[in-house]
Amino acid sequence: MACILAVESSCDETSVAIVTNRNVLSNVVASQIKLHEQYGGVVPELASRQHLEMVNPCIDKALEESGLLWKDIDAIAATVTPGLVGSLLVGVTAAKTLAMVHNKPFLGVHHLEGHIYASYLSEPSLKPPFICLLVSGGHTSLIHVQDSGIYKTIGSTRDDAAGEAFDKVARLLDLPYPGGPIIDKLAKNGNPQGFKLPEGRISLPNKQGFHPYDSSFSGLKTAMLRLITRLKEENPDFLPVEDLCASFQATVAKALTKRAIRACLDLNVTTIAVGGGVAANSCLRENLQSEAAKHNLKVYFPPLKFCTDNAAMIACAAQEHFRLGRKSSLSIGTTSRMKLEQVPQLYN
Ligand code: KG4
Ligand code: ZN
């Protein structure tokens, strides 16, 4: 089985991993969260400079931890899209250079495909067709994975992504960035039924009901803002932060679960794989697992450390393309956006 070294630098994590046959031999992640925390979000210029500093040490460490030599690596991959172009360029340039120097094939990988493949790292039997619920800081999508590299996006968010909603609500509650992990932690001591919040359904034209797969989180965010303002006015000395976190998180989990299950039933698909930073959310994990069981659907979540950005998932996606005889031209560039449907264009 092929051994793939992959580099991920699309946002605020520099990561290098070596994967063979869904086994992670090494996965080095240099997070920039501390660097961007003070700004409440990622500053692109700072991110690319930090990637430049970290990429070579990460490559060295990944190779060392794997116990392999360059001759043992069969192909080199890197995230080429979507993401911050300056950041992507750092990882892609490093990976292409390694591919040239060591005379190995190069594979450019779509970042979201990496999140889809993260569940492969915990489940050796997972293969298409399945529905992927992709919930990250930048995306909330339902994807019909029809075959290896063949995707159809059937639902997305009309406004904020799920992770973005977590980050913004955390800010309203004066909690640090990124908001997801801290809201998840505080919610453990809160009442999920403490406050009734809107789920954010999108109407179909001509009063034909609601769009089954699209989601919207801006209404929920506004409801949280109004609620927090009212509670602060009523009692300036106490804010029930834990109940607010639990109620908000439960509402998001319910909305996402409903759409993923509906998609499976409509398309006659029996498996759901979840990916992206929000896949780490404990309430979403419990809720989706128990609802799916009622419909005899299987659900796979990535191991917690592979929910947020990492190169192991990128290597895993590249491995699948490599197995099918695909590789990328060294002349492919980086782009800030690309639809998953365009993935086949990355390979020849
Ligand atoms: O996939 P990811 O690392 O980055 C993107 O590609 O966007 O996702 C980061 C997002 C952040 O918005 C963060 O708040 C959220 O994932 N997140 C969580 C949890 N852990 C991370 N959201 C909810 N619950 C969590 N436990
Ligand atoms: Zn990501």
Short mmCIF file of C-alpha atoms and ligand atoms in Angstrom, two decimals:
data_model
loop_
_atom_site.label_atom_id
_atom_site.label_comp_id
_atom_site.label_asym_id
_atom_site.label_seq_id
_atom_site.Cartn_x
_atom_site.Cartn_y
_atom_site.Cartn_z
CA MET A 1 0.00 0.00 0.00
CA ALA A 2 1.24 3.44 -0.91
CA CYS A 3 2.78 5.78 1.61
CA ILE A 4 1.72 9.44 1.23
CA LEU A 5 3.27 12.55 2.79
CA ALA A 6 0.84 15.49 2.84
CA VAL A 7 1.09 19.17 3.72
CA GLU A 8 -1.90 21.24 4.91
CA SER A 9 -1.64 25.04 5.21
CA SER A 10 -5.01 26.38 4.04
CA CYS A 11 -5.89 28.36 7.15
CA ASP A 12 -4.37 28.60 10.62
CA GLU A 13 -2.72 25.21 11.05
CA THR A 14 0.56 24.12 9.47
CA SER A 15 0.38 20.35 9.36
CA VAL A 16 2.40 17.55 7.80
CA ALA A 17 1.41 13.88 7.98
CA ILE A 18 2.45 10.52 6.64
CA VAL A 19 -0.32 7.99 6.07
CA THR A 20 -0.36 4.48 4.67
CA ASN A 21 -3.51 2.43 4.20
CA ARG A 22 -5.63 4.61 6.53
CA ASN A 23 -2.91 4.29 9.22
CA VAL A 24 -1.42 7.54 10.45
CA LEU A 25 2.34 7.08 10.86
CA SER A 26 2.81 10.70 11.89
CA ASN A 27 0.67 13.85 12.04
CA VAL A 28 2.43 17.03 13.11
CA VAL A 29 0.21 20.07 13.68
CA ALA A 30 1.56 23.55 14.45
CA SER A 31 -1.48 25.57 15.44
CA GLN A 32 -1.61 29.34 15.05
CA ILE A 33 -4.65 29.76 17.32
CA LYS A 34 -2.62 31.70 19.94
CA LEU A 35 -1.33 34.07 17.26
CA HIS A 36 -4.81 34.97 15.94
CA GLU A 37 -6.74 34.76 19.24
CA GLN A 38 -6.18 38.42 20.09
CA TYR A 39 -7.86 39.46 16.80
CA GLY A 40 -10.91 37.18 17.21
CA GLY A 41 -10.23 35.51 13.86
CA VAL A 42 -7.52 34.56 11.38
CA VAL A 43 -5.36 37.42 9.98
CA PRO A 44 -4.29 36.17 6.50
CA GLU A 45 -0.96 38.04 6.30
CA LEU A 46 0.18 36.77 9.71
CA ALA A 47 -1.00 33.25 8.82
CA SER A 48 1.12 32.92 5.67
CA ARG A 49 4.23 34.26 7.41
CA GLN A 50 3.77 31.76 10.22
CA HIS A 51 3.28 28.88 7.74
CA LEU A 52 6.58 29.88 6.13
CA GLU A 53 8.36 29.55 9.46
CA MET A 54 6.74 26.27 10.43
CA VAL A 55 6.51 24.25 7.23
CA ASN A 56 10.11 22.94 7.13
CA PRO A 57 10.30 21.98 10.83
CA CYS A 58 6.93 20.21 10.45
CA ILE A 59 8.16 18.22 7.42
CA ASP A 60 11.33 17.16 9.29
CA LYS A 61 9.37 16.16 12.39
CA ALA A 62 6.74 14.19 10.44
CA LEU A 63 9.41 12.18 8.66
CA GLU A 64 11.33 11.58 11.87
CA GLU A 65 8.24 10.46 13.83
CA SER A 66 7.23 8.06 11.07
CA GLY A 67 10.66 6.39 11.18
CA LEU A 68 10.70 6.42 7.36
CA LEU A 69 13.18 7.71 4.80
CA TRP A 70 12.37 9.68 1.63
CA LYS A 71 12.78 6.51 -0.43
CA ASP A 72 9.82 4.99 1.49
CA ILE A 73 7.43 7.79 0.43
CA ASP A 74 5.46 7.03 -2.75
CA ALA A 75 3.79 10.40 -3.37
CA ILE A 76 3.61 13.92 -1.98
CA ALA A 77 0.34 15.81 -1.57
CA ALA A 78 -0.77 19.29 -0.49
CA THR A 79 -4.02 21.19 -0.04
CA VAL A 80 -4.37 23.42 -3.13
CA THR A 81 -7.88 24.81 -2.54
CA PRO A 82 -10.03 26.31 -0.95
CA GLY A 83 -8.36 28.56 1.61
CA LEU A 84 -6.21 31.64 2.06
CA VAL A 85 -4.15 31.83 -1.13
CA GLY A 86 -0.99 33.13 0.57
CA SER A 87 -1.15 30.32 3.12
CA LEU A 88 -1.95 27.61 0.57
CA LEU A 89 1.02 28.73 -1.55
CA VAL A 90 3.48 28.03 1.26
CA GLY A 91 2.41 24.39 1.68
CA VAL A 92 1.96 23.74 -2.04
CA THR A 93 5.37 25.20 -2.94
CA ALA A 94 7.06 23.08 -0.26
CA ALA A 95 5.26 19.92 -1.42
CA LYS A 96 5.95 20.50 -5.12
CA THR A 97 9.62 21.17 -4.39
CA LEU A 98 9.88 17.91 -2.43
CA ALA A 99 8.14 16.07 -5.26
CA MET A 100 10.67 17.45 -7.76
CA VAL A 101 13.75 16.90 -5.61
CA HIS A 102 12.83 13.34 -4.66
CA ASN A 103 11.24 12.53 -8.02
CA LYS A 104 7.82 11.55 -6.62
CA PRO A 105 4.31 12.14 -8.01
CA PHE A 106 2.47 15.22 -6.69
CA LEU A 107 -1.24 15.31 -5.79
CA GLY A 108 -3.17 18.54 -5.17
CA VAL A 109 -6.02 17.99 -2.74
CA HIS A 110 -9.29 19.86 -2.13
CA HIS A 111 -9.40 20.75 1.58
CA LEU A 112 -13.04 19.72 2.01
CA GLU A 113 -12.28 16.36 0.48
CA GLY A 114 -9.80 15.98 3.32
CA HIS A 115 -12.56 16.60 5.89
CA ILE A 116 -14.73 14.00 4.10
CA TYR A 117 -11.88 11.47 4.31
CA ALA A 118 -11.16 12.12 8.00
CA SER A 119 -13.73 9.46 8.92
CA TYR A 120 -11.76 6.93 6.85
CA LEU A 121 -9.06 7.20 9.50
CA SER A 122 -11.31 5.61 12.11
CA GLU A 123 -13.33 3.29 9.92
CA PRO A 124 -11.50 0.92 7.56
CA SER A 125 -14.71 -0.29 5.90
CA LEU A 126 -16.12 3.14 4.98
CA LYS A 127 -16.55 3.60 1.22
CA PRO A 128 -18.96 5.45 -1.11
CA PRO A 129 -21.84 5.91 -1.47
CA PHE A 130 -22.50 7.89 1.71
CA ILE A 131 -23.74 11.30 2.84
CA CYS A 132 -21.11 13.58 4.35
CA LEU A 133 -22.23 16.23 6.82
CA LEU A 134 -19.40 18.70 6.57
CA VAL A 135 -19.44 21.24 9.36
CA SER A 136 -16.42 23.49 9.77
CA GLY A 137 -15.56 27.11 10.47
CA GLY A 138 -16.13 28.04 6.84
CA HIS A 139 -18.60 25.42 5.57
CA THR A 140 -21.85 23.71 6.40
CA SER A 141 -22.66 21.28 3.62
CA LEU A 142 -24.44 18.05 2.93
CA ILE A 143 -22.53 16.16 0.28
CA HIS A 144 -23.61 13.09 -1.58
CA VAL A 145 -20.36 11.12 -1.99
CA GLN A 146 -21.28 9.03 -5.02
CA ASP A 147 -17.86 7.52 -5.72
CA SER A 148 -14.17 8.22 -5.01
CA GLY A 149 -13.72 11.87 -6.01
CA ILE A 150 -17.28 12.21 -7.29
CA TYR A 151 -19.29 14.63 -5.16
CA LYS A 152 -22.64 16.34 -5.35
CA THR A 153 -23.33 19.12 -2.87
CA ILE A 154 -27.03 18.86 -2.05
CA GLY A 155 -27.29 21.37 0.78
CA SER A 156 -25.36 24.28 2.21
CA THR A 157 -25.75 27.21 4.57
CA ARG A 158 -27.47 30.37 3.38
CA ASP A 159 -25.41 32.56 5.72
CA ASP A 160 -23.09 31.66 8.62
CA ALA A 161 -21.36 28.29 8.70
CA ALA A 162 -22.00 26.16 11.80
CA GLY A 163 -18.50 26.72 13.22
CA GLU A 164 -18.74 30.44 12.47
CA ALA A 165 -22.00 30.55 14.47
CA PHE A 166 -20.19 28.90 17.41
CA ASP A 167 -17.37 31.45 17.13
CA LYS A 168 -19.74 34.45 16.92
CA VAL A 169 -21.96 33.29 19.80
CA ALA A 170 -18.82 32.74 21.90
CA ARG A 171 -17.88 36.34 21.23
CA LEU A 172 -21.35 37.49 22.37
CA LEU A 173 -20.74 35.58 25.61
CA ASP A 174 -17.22 37.07 26.01
CA LEU A 175 -15.68 33.62 25.52
CA PRO A 176 -12.35 33.12 23.68
CA TYR A 177 -11.80 32.12 20.02
CA PRO A 178 -12.38 29.48 18.68
CA GLY A 179 -15.81 29.30 20.26
CA GLY A 180 -16.76 25.68 19.56
CA PRO A 181 -14.62 23.86 22.13
CA ILE A 182 -15.39 26.25 25.01
CA ILE A 183 -19.16 26.30 24.29
CA ASP A 184 -19.10 22.49 24.16
CA LYS A 185 -17.32 22.38 27.54
CA LEU A 186 -19.61 24.90 29.31
CA ALA A 187 -22.73 23.26 27.84
CA LYS A 188 -21.96 20.08 29.77
CA ASN A 189 -23.17 21.82 32.96
CA GLY A 190 -26.12 23.57 31.31
CA ASN A 191 -29.75 22.79 30.51
CA PRO A 192 -30.26 22.28 26.75
CA GLN A 193 -33.96 23.06 27.20
CA GLY A 194 -33.21 26.21 29.22
CA PHE A 195 -34.07 28.54 26.33
CA LYS A 196 -36.18 27.98 23.23
CA LEU A 197 -34.32 29.13 20.13
CA PRO A 198 -35.21 29.25 16.39
CA GLU A 199 -33.81 26.44 14.27
CA GLY A 200 -33.53 28.57 11.11
CA ARG A 201 -35.52 26.90 8.38
CA ILE A 202 -35.43 28.19 4.80
CA SER A 203 -38.81 28.57 3.11
CA LEU A 204 -39.41 27.09 -0.33
CA PRO A 205 -41.08 29.41 -2.88
CA ASN A 206 -44.90 29.60 -2.99
CA LYS A 207 -45.43 28.31 0.55
CA GLN A 208 -44.39 24.79 -0.42
CA GLY A 209 -42.81 24.09 2.96
CA PHE A 210 -39.13 24.29 3.83
CA HIS A 211 -35.92 23.56 1.97
CA PRO A 212 -34.96 20.12 3.28
CA TYR A 213 -31.14 20.31 3.17
CA ASP A 214 -30.12 23.98 3.43
CA SER A 215 -29.47 25.56 6.80
CA SER A 216 -29.27 29.08 8.16
CA PHE A 217 -27.70 30.18 11.41
CA SER A 218 -27.99 33.98 11.25
CA GLY A 219 -31.49 33.97 12.81
CA LEU A 220 -30.24 31.83 15.67
CA LYS A 221 -27.30 34.16 16.18
CA THR A 222 -29.60 37.20 16.29
CA ALA A 223 -31.92 35.40 18.72
CA MET A 224 -28.91 34.71 20.96
CA LEU A 225 -27.88 38.39 20.80
CA ARG A 226 -31.40 39.55 21.78
CA LEU A 227 -31.65 36.96 24.55
CA ILE A 228 -28.24 37.82 26.02
CA THR A 229 -29.03 41.56 25.91
CA ARG A 230 -32.38 40.98 27.67
CA LEU A 231 -30.88 38.71 30.34
CA LYS A 232 -28.10 41.23 31.02
CA GLU A 233 -30.69 44.01 31.43
CA GLU A 234 -32.78 41.89 33.78
CA ASN A 235 -29.82 40.92 35.94
CA PRO A 236 -26.50 42.67 35.27
CA ASP A 237 -24.75 40.51 37.88
CA PHE A 238 -25.54 37.07 36.50
CA LEU A 239 -25.67 35.53 33.02
CA PRO A 240 -26.65 31.83 32.77
CA VAL A 241 -23.78 31.13 30.37
CA GLU A 242 -23.93 27.34 30.74
CA ASP A 243 -27.66 27.14 29.95
CA LEU A 244 -27.18 29.53 27.02
CA CYS A 245 -24.34 27.39 25.62
CA ALA A 246 -26.32 24.16 26.09
CA SER A 247 -29.47 25.54 24.44
CA PHE A 248 -27.57 27.05 21.52
CA GLN A 249 -25.55 23.88 20.90
CA ALA A 250 -28.64 21.64 21.12
CA THR A 251 -30.45 23.81 18.55
CA VAL A 252 -27.53 23.59 16.10
CA ALA A 253 -27.20 19.82 16.64
CA LYS A 254 -30.92 19.28 16.07
CA ALA A 255 -30.95 21.32 12.85
CA LEU A 256 -27.93 19.49 11.41
CA THR A 257 -29.18 16.04 12.43
CA LYS A 258 -32.58 16.57 10.84
CA ARG A 259 -31.11 17.56 7.49
CA ALA A 260 -28.53 14.74 7.35
CA ILE A 261 -31.12 12.07 8.12
CA ARG A 262 -33.61 13.49 5.68
CA ALA A 263 -30.95 13.40 2.91
CA CYS A 264 -30.16 9.72 3.63
CA LEU A 265 -33.80 8.72 3.56
CA ASP A 266 -34.55 10.69 0.38
CA LEU A 267 -31.50 9.37 -1.51
CA ASN A 268 -31.71 5.86 -0.15
CA VAL A 269 -28.22 6.04 1.38
CA THR A 270 -27.54 4.15 4.62
CA THR A 271 -24.34 5.78 5.88
CA ILE A 272 -23.45 9.24 7.19
CA ALA A 273 -19.84 10.40 7.68
CA VAL A 274 -19.34 13.66 9.56
CA GLY A 275 -16.35 15.95 9.03
CA GLY A 276 -14.97 19.38 9.99
CA GLY A 277 -14.25 21.10 13.28
CA VAL A 278 -17.87 20.98 14.47
CA ALA A 279 -17.82 17.16 14.11
CA ALA A 280 -15.98 17.31 17.45
CA ASN A 281 -19.12 18.66 19.12
CA SER A 282 -20.34 16.22 21.78
CA CYS A 283 -24.01 17.17 21.48
CA LEU A 284 -23.99 16.71 17.68
CA ARG A 285 -22.27 13.34 18.11
CA GLU A 286 -24.88 12.08 20.60
CA ASN A 287 -27.89 13.53 18.83
CA LEU A 288 -26.99 12.31 15.35
CA GLN A 289 -25.97 8.87 16.60
CA SER A 290 -29.23 8.29 18.46
CA GLU A 291 -31.51 9.70 15.72
CA ALA A 292 -29.68 7.73 13.00
CA ALA A 293 -30.06 4.51 14.99
CA LYS A 294 -33.86 5.00 14.90
CA HIS A 295 -33.66 4.81 11.08
CA ASN A 296 -31.04 2.02 10.93
CA LEU A 297 -28.46 4.40 9.52
CA LYS A 298 -24.74 4.07 10.30
CA VAL A 299 -22.85 7.19 11.42
CA TYR A 300 -19.08 7.65 11.44
CA PHE A 301 -17.21 10.49 13.11
CA PRO A 302 -13.49 11.15 12.72
CA PRO A 303 -11.32 10.67 15.82
CA LEU A 304 -11.46 14.01 17.72
CA LYS A 305 -7.95 15.11 16.73
CA PHE A 306 -8.79 14.68 13.02
CA CYS A 307 -11.95 16.83 13.14
CA THR A 308 -10.11 20.15 12.96
CA ASP A 309 -7.55 20.88 10.25
CA ASN A 310 -4.78 18.31 9.89
CA ALA A 311 -2.64 16.82 7.12
CA ALA A 312 -3.55 13.17 7.89
CA MET A 313 -6.98 13.64 6.31
CA ILE A 314 -5.36 15.30 3.26
CA ALA A 315 -2.96 12.35 2.91
CA CYS A 316 -5.90 9.98 3.20
CA ALA A 317 -7.78 11.71 0.36
CA ALA A 318 -4.60 11.78 -1.76
CA GLN A 319 -4.06 8.09 -1.11
CA GLU A 320 -7.44 7.24 -2.60
CA HIS A 321 -6.68 9.23 -5.80
CA PHE A 322 -3.19 7.73 -6.00
CA ARG A 323 -4.63 4.22 -5.61
CA LEU A 324 -6.83 4.93 -8.62
CA GLY A 325 -3.79 5.98 -10.68
CA ARG A 326 -4.38 9.74 -10.51
CA LYS A 327 -1.79 12.47 -10.04
CA SER A 328 -1.68 16.25 -10.50
CA SER A 329 0.41 18.37 -12.82
CA LEU A 330 3.16 20.34 -11.09
CA SER A 331 1.75 23.38 -12.87
CA ILE A 332 -1.59 23.39 -11.01
CA GLY A 333 -2.00 26.52 -8.93
CA THR A 334 -3.79 27.44 -5.70
CA THR A 335 -7.27 28.98 -5.62
CA SER A 336 -9.27 30.45 -2.77
CA ARG A 337 -12.46 28.72 -3.93
CA MET A 338 -13.36 25.60 -5.85
CA LYS A 339 -16.49 23.47 -5.84
CA LEU A 340 -16.14 19.84 -4.74
CA GLU A 341 -17.77 18.90 -8.06
CA GLN A 342 -14.57 20.19 -9.77
CA VAL A 343 -12.24 17.79 -7.90
CA PRO A 344 -11.68 15.56 -11.00
CA GLN A 345 -10.06 18.60 -12.71
CA LEU A 346 -7.19 18.44 -10.22
CA TYR A 347 -5.96 15.12 -11.63
CA ASN A 348 -4.80 13.71 -14.95
O1 KG4 B 1 -12.55 22.41 10.19
P1 KG4 B 1 -11.96 23.49 11.00
O2 KG4 B 1 -10.73 23.20 11.81
O3 KG4 B 1 -11.58 24.73 10.13
C1 KG4 B 1 -12.13 25.06 8.92
O4 KG4 B 1 -11.71 24.46 7.89
O5 KG4 B 1 -13.04 25.92 8.95
O6 KG4 B 1 -13.14 24.01 11.95
C2 KG4 B 1 -12.94 25.03 12.89
C3 KG4 B 1 -14.30 25.33 13.52
C4 KG4 B 1 -14.27 26.54 14.44
O7 KG4 B 1 -15.33 27.40 14.05
C5 KG4 B 1 -14.52 25.95 15.84
O8 KG4 B 1 -15.25 26.82 16.69
C6 KG4 B 1 -15.30 24.69 15.51
O9 KG4 B 1 -14.73 24.21 14.32
N1 KG4 B 1 -15.20 23.67 16.57
C7 KG4 B 1 -16.26 23.23 17.28
C8 KG4 B 1 -15.75 22.29 18.23
N2 KG4 B 1 -14.41 22.19 18.05
C9 KG4 B 1 -14.10 23.04 17.02
N3 KG4 B 1 -17.57 23.54 17.21
C10 KG4 B 1 -18.39 22.94 18.08
N4 KG4 B 1 -17.99 22.06 19.02
C11 KG4 B 1 -16.70 21.71 19.15
N5 KG4 B 1 -16.32 20.82 20.08
ZN ZN B 2 -10.97 22.66 7.57
#
